[in-house]
Every structure is written in structure tokens, then in C-alpha cells.
Coordinates of C-alpha atoms in Angstrom, one line a residue:
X1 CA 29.8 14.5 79.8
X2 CA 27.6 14.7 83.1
X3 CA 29.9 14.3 86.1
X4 CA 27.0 15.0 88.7
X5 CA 27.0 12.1 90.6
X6 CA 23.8 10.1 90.5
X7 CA 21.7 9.7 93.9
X8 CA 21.0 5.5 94.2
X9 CA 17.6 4.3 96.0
X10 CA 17.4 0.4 95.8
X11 CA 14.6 -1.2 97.5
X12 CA 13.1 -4.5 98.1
X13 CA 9.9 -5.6 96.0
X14 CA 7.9 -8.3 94.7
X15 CA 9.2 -11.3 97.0
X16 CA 13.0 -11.1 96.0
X17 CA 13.4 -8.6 93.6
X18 CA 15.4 -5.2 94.0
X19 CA 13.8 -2.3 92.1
X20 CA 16.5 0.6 91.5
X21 CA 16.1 4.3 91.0
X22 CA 18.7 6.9 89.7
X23 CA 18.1 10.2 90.3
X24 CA 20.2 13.4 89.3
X25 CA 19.2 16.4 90.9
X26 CA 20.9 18.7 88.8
X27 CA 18.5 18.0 86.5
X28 CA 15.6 16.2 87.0
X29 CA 17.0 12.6 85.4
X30 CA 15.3 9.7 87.4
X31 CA 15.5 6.3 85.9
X32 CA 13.9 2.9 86.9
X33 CA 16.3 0.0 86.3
X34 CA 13.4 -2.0 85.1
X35 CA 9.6 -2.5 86.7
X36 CA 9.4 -4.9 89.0
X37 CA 6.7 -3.9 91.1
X38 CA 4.2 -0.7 90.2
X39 CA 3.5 0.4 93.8
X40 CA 6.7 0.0 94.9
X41 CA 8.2 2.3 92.5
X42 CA 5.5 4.6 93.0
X43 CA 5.7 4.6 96.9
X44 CA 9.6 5.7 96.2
X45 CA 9.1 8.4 93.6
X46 CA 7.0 9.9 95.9
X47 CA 8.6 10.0 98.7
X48 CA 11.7 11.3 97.0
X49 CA 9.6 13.9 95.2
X50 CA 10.2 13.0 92.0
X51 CA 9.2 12.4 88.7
X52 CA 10.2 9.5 86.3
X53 CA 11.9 10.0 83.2
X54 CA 13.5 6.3 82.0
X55 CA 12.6 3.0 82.3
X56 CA 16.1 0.9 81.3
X57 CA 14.9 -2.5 81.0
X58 CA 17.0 -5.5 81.1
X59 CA 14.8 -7.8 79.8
X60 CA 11.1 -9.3 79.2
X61 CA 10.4 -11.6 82.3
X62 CA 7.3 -10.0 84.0
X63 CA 9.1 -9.5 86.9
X64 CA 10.8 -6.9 85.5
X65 CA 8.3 -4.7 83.2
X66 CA 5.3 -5.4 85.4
X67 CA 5.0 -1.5 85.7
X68 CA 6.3 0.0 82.3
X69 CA 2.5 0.5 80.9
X70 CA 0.9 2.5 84.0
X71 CA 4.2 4.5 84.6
X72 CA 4.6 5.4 81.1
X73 CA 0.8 6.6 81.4
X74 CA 1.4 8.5 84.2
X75 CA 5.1 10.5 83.5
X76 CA 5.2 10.3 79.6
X77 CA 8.9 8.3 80.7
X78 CA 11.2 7.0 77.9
X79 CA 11.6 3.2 77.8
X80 CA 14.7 1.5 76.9
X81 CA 15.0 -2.0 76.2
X82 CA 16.7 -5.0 74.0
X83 CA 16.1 -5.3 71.2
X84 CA 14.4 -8.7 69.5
X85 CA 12.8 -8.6 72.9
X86 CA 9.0 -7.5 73.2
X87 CA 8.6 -4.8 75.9
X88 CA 5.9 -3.3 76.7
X89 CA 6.0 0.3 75.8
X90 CA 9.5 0.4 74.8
X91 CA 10.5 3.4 72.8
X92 CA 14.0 2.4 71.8
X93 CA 15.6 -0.7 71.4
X94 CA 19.3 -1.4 72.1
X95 CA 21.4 -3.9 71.9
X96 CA 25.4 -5.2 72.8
X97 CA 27.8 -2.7 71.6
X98 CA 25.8 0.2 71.6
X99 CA 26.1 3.5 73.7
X100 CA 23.8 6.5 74.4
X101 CA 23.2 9.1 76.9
X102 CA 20.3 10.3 78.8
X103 CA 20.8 14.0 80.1
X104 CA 24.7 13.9 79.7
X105 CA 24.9 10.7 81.3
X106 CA 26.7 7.9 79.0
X107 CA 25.5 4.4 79.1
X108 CA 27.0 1.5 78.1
X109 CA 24.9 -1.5 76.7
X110 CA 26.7 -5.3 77.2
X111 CA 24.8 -8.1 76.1
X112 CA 24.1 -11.0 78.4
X113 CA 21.8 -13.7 76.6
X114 CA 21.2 -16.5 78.5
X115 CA 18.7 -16.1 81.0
X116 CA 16.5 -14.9 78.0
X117 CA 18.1 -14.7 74.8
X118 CA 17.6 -10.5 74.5
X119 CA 19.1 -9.4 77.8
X120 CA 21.4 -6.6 78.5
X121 CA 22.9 -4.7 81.1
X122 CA 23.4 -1.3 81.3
X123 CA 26.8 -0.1 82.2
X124 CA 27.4 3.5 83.2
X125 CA 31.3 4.3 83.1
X126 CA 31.6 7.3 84.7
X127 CA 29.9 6.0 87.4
X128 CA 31.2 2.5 87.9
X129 CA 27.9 0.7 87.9
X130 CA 26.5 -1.9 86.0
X131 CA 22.9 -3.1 86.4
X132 CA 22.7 -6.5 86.1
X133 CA 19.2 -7.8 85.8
X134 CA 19.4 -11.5 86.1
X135 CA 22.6 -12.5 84.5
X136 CA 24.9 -11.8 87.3
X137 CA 24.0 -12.0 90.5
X138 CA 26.3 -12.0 94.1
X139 CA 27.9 -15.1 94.1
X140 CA 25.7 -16.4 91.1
X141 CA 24.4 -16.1 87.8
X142 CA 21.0 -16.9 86.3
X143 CA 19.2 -19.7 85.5
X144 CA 19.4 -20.5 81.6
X145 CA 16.0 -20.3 80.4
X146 CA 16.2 -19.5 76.9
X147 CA 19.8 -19.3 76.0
X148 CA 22.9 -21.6 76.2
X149 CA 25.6 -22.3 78.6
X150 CA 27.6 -20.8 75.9
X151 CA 26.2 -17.7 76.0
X152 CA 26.1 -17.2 79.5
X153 CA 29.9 -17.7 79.7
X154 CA 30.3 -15.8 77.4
X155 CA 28.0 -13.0 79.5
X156 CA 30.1 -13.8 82.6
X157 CA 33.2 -12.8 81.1
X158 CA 32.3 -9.3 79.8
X159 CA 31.5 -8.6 83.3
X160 CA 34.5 -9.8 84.4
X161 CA 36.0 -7.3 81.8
X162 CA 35.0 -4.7 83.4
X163 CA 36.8 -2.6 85.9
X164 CA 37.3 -3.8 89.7
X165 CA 35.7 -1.2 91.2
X166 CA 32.7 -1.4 89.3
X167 CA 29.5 -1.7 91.5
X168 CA 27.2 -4.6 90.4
X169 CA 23.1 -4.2 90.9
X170 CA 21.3 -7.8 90.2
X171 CA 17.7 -8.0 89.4
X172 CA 17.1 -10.8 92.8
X173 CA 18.5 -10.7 96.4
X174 CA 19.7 -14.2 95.8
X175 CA 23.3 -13.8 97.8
X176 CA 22.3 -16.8 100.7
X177 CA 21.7 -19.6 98.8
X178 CA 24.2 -18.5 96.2
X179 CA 26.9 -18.6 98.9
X180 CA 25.6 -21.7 100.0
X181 CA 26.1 -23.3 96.7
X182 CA 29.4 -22.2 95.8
X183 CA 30.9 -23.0 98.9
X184 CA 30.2 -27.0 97.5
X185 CA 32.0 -26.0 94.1
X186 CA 35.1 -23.5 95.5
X187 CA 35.3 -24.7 99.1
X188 CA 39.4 -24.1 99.9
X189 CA 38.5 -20.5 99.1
X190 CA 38.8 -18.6 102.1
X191 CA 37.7 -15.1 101.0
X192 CA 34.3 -16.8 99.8
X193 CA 34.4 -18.4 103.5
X194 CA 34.5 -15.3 105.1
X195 CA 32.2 -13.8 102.8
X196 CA 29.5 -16.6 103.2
X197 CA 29.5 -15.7 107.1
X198 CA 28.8 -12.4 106.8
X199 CA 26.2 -12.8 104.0
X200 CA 24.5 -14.9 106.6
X201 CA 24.5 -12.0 109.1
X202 CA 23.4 -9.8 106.6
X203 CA 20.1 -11.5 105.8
X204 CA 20.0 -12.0 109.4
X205 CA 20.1 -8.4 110.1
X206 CA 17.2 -7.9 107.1
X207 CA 20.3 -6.6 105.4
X208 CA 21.0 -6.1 101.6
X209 CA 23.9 -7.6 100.1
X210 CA 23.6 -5.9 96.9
X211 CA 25.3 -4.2 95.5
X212 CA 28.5 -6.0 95.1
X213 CA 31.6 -5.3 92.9
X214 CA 33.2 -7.0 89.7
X215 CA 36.4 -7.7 92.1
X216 CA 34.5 -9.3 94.5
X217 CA 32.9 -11.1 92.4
X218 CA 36.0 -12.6 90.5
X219 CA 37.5 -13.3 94.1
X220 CA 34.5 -15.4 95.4
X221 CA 32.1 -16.2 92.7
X222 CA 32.7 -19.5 90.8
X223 CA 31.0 -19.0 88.0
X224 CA 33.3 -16.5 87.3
X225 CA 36.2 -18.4 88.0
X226 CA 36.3 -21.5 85.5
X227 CA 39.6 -21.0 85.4
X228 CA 40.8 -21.4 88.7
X229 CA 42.8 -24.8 89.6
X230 CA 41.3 -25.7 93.0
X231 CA 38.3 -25.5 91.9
X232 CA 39.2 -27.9 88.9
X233 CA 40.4 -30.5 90.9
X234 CA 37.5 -30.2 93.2
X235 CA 35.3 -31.1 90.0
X236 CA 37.9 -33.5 88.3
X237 CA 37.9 -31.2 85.7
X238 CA 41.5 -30.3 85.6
X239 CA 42.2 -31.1 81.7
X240 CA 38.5 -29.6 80.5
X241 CA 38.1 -26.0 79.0
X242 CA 36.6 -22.9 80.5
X243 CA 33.5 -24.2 79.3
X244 CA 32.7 -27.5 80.4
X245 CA 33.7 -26.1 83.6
X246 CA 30.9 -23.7 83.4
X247 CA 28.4 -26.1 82.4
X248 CA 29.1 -28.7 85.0
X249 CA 28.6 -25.8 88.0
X250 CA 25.7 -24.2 86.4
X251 CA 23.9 -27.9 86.3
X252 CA 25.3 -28.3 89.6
X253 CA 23.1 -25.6 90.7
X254 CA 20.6 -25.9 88.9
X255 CA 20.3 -29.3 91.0
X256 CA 21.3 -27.5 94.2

């Protein structure tokens, strides 16, 4: 297994989006956690000097394969996506439970149906990150578009599963209005206080709050705390299961 740490480059694209590249320069891996934007992906492989090998795609919203086509053209890149999902130019399909590696490096595949009823993450162990496309987000998860509440639960809790210290990439720099929402559902929670303040300065600053990690997000994040009594009582939802609870905050936002 490939211990080489992995270089990181996240950048800002498209209005809201993050576009993410790995890069290992022992030898030569460079990944695109999916293809937001074409020139902005291109403006950061060469300025990095490098050239793309993967395209790991979480799923089939434009937003996030806008630039699989050209850069395939151009590099002659593998692309990885979910499978029962069309993507364009995808070379192998993947789906929950499965595992592979690219140039030593294991990754993880965890599915997350909801948002669209074929997305994945991709989870790479030995490097405690998980890309997150637009299931999980800081502070939120995504809208359910295709899937069921059901499902997305059931999304939110395999991410939960995952070790603390895991660091979480999200599709969307979302974290402000996120923190402004679930401050309304989880408002005794003091950690998510004092991490709604400095979110604010943060964006302020033109700051990125992403990545975050799985144990901040079980601390602060309500929709991964169903369980979680004050936040039961705030809904009247004391004697309903994990759930209903689940449902009634993702409505709640979606009317937010």
C-alpha cells in the first residue's frame, strides 16, 4: 500500500462549488474529485505542472462532470464513477462496498443515494479523507432530489461510521446558511454556537470552511444527530425514531 502522502489543492469554481485535486508526486497520480468547472481545473493543473490521471466522480448533476469529456480528450485520464448512473466518459463503474486502488493508493467506495439515487463518496483510509460530493456537507446535507429521506439517513450514518479524524470534502461551500439553519433545530448546543461565529468570520475573511471532519460534524451537525435529546424536545419529537426526526429537519430546511 502507498503511504506517500497525497498533496491536496481545493479551489473555488463555478458559483459555489469546490473542485479538488490529489496529486502524488512520487508518481505522477493526480486525481479530480469530479468536474465542476473545465477552466478551473485546467488553470490548477497548470500551474501545479501536472498532468491528470483520474476523474472520481461522485455523481451525474452537471455541476460535477461538466469537464470529464474535454479532459479526458486532452490527458487520456481514467474516469470513475457510480454505477446505474450515466457519466460522461466513465471507464469504470463502482458502486457501495466496493474497493480499488489507483497507483497503490486504496479507495473506499460508500454509497450515499439520496441527492441522486447513484451517488457515492470516495473514502481513502490511509489518508483519512472522504470526498463527499453533495451528501454531506459542513453542517448540512443535500437536498433530496431523486432519493428518499430514507436513504439519506441511512447515507448520514455511514459517514458517521467513519473514523473521527476523518477529513470531510463536500461538493458546495454551503457552511453559512447551513449554520444558520441548524442553529433553529439544535440551538442549546454551544459548540455549534461557537462554530456558527467563526464560520461567519470565515466567509467574511473570503475564507474556506471546507474541509471539515466526521467529529465535528457529529458534534454540531444535526442532521447527524437524530438522536440527540435537546434537539428532540426542541422538535416535540421526543418519542419518534431516528427517522422521523430526520425527515422533519430536512423539510425544515428545505423550507429554510
Amino acid at each position: 500500500m502507498n503511504v506517500n502522502k497525497l498533496k491536496v489543492f481545493q479551489f473555488p469554481c463555478r458559483d459555489d462549488n469546490y473542485g479538488v485535486i490529489l496529486h502524488d508526486p512520487s508518481n505522477g497520480l493526480t486525481v479530480s474529485i469530479d468536474a465542476p468547472e473545465l477552466e478551473a481545473i485546467e488553470d490548477v493543473l497548470e500551474s501545479k505542472r501536472l498532468k491528470l490521471t483520474h476523474i472520481l466522480t461522485t455523481h451525474h448533476h452537471y455541476d460535477h462532470v461538466e469537464g470529464n469529456e474535454k479532459l479526458k480528450a486532452d490527458s487520456g485520464c481514467t474516469i470513475i464513477g457510480p454505477v446505474n448512473e450515466t457519466i460522461p466518459g466513465v471507464d469504470k463503474s463502482v458502486g457501495h462496498g466496493d474497493s480499488f486502488e489507483i497507483d497503490g493508493h486504496r479507495v473506499e467506495v460508500i454509497g450515499t443515494p439520496g441527492h441522486t439515487l447513484g451517488q457515492i463518496a470516495y473514502y481513502f483510509p490511509d489518508h483519512s479523507m472522504v470526498f463527499a460530493g453533495d451528501a454531506l456537507f459542513a453542517l448540512g446535507c443535500g437536498r433530496i432530489f431523486e432519493g428518499t429521506p430514507a436513504m439519506m439517513h441511512e447515507a448520514m450514518q455511514r459517514f458517521a461510521a467513519l473514523p473521527d479524524d476523518t477529513k470531510v470534502y463536500a461538493g458546495h461551500e454551503y457552511t453559512l446558511s447551513n449554520a444558520k439553519f441548524a442553529v433553529t433545530v439544535d440551538p442549546d448546543n454551544e459548540a455549534l454556537a461557537i462554530r456558527a461565529r467563526e464560520i461567519e468570520v470565515m466567509r467574511d475573511n473570503g475564507k474556506p470552511t471546507l474541509p471539515t471532519t466526521i467529529a465535528l460534524e457529529k458534534q454540531t451537525n444535526p442532521f447527524l444527530r437524530t438522536a440527540d435529546a435537546a434537539i428532540r424536545e426542541h422538535l416535540g419529537m421526543e418519542e419518534a425514531t431516528d427517522l422521523e426526526v430526520f425527515t422533519e429537519i430536512r423539510a425544515r430546511k428545505d423550507r429554510s
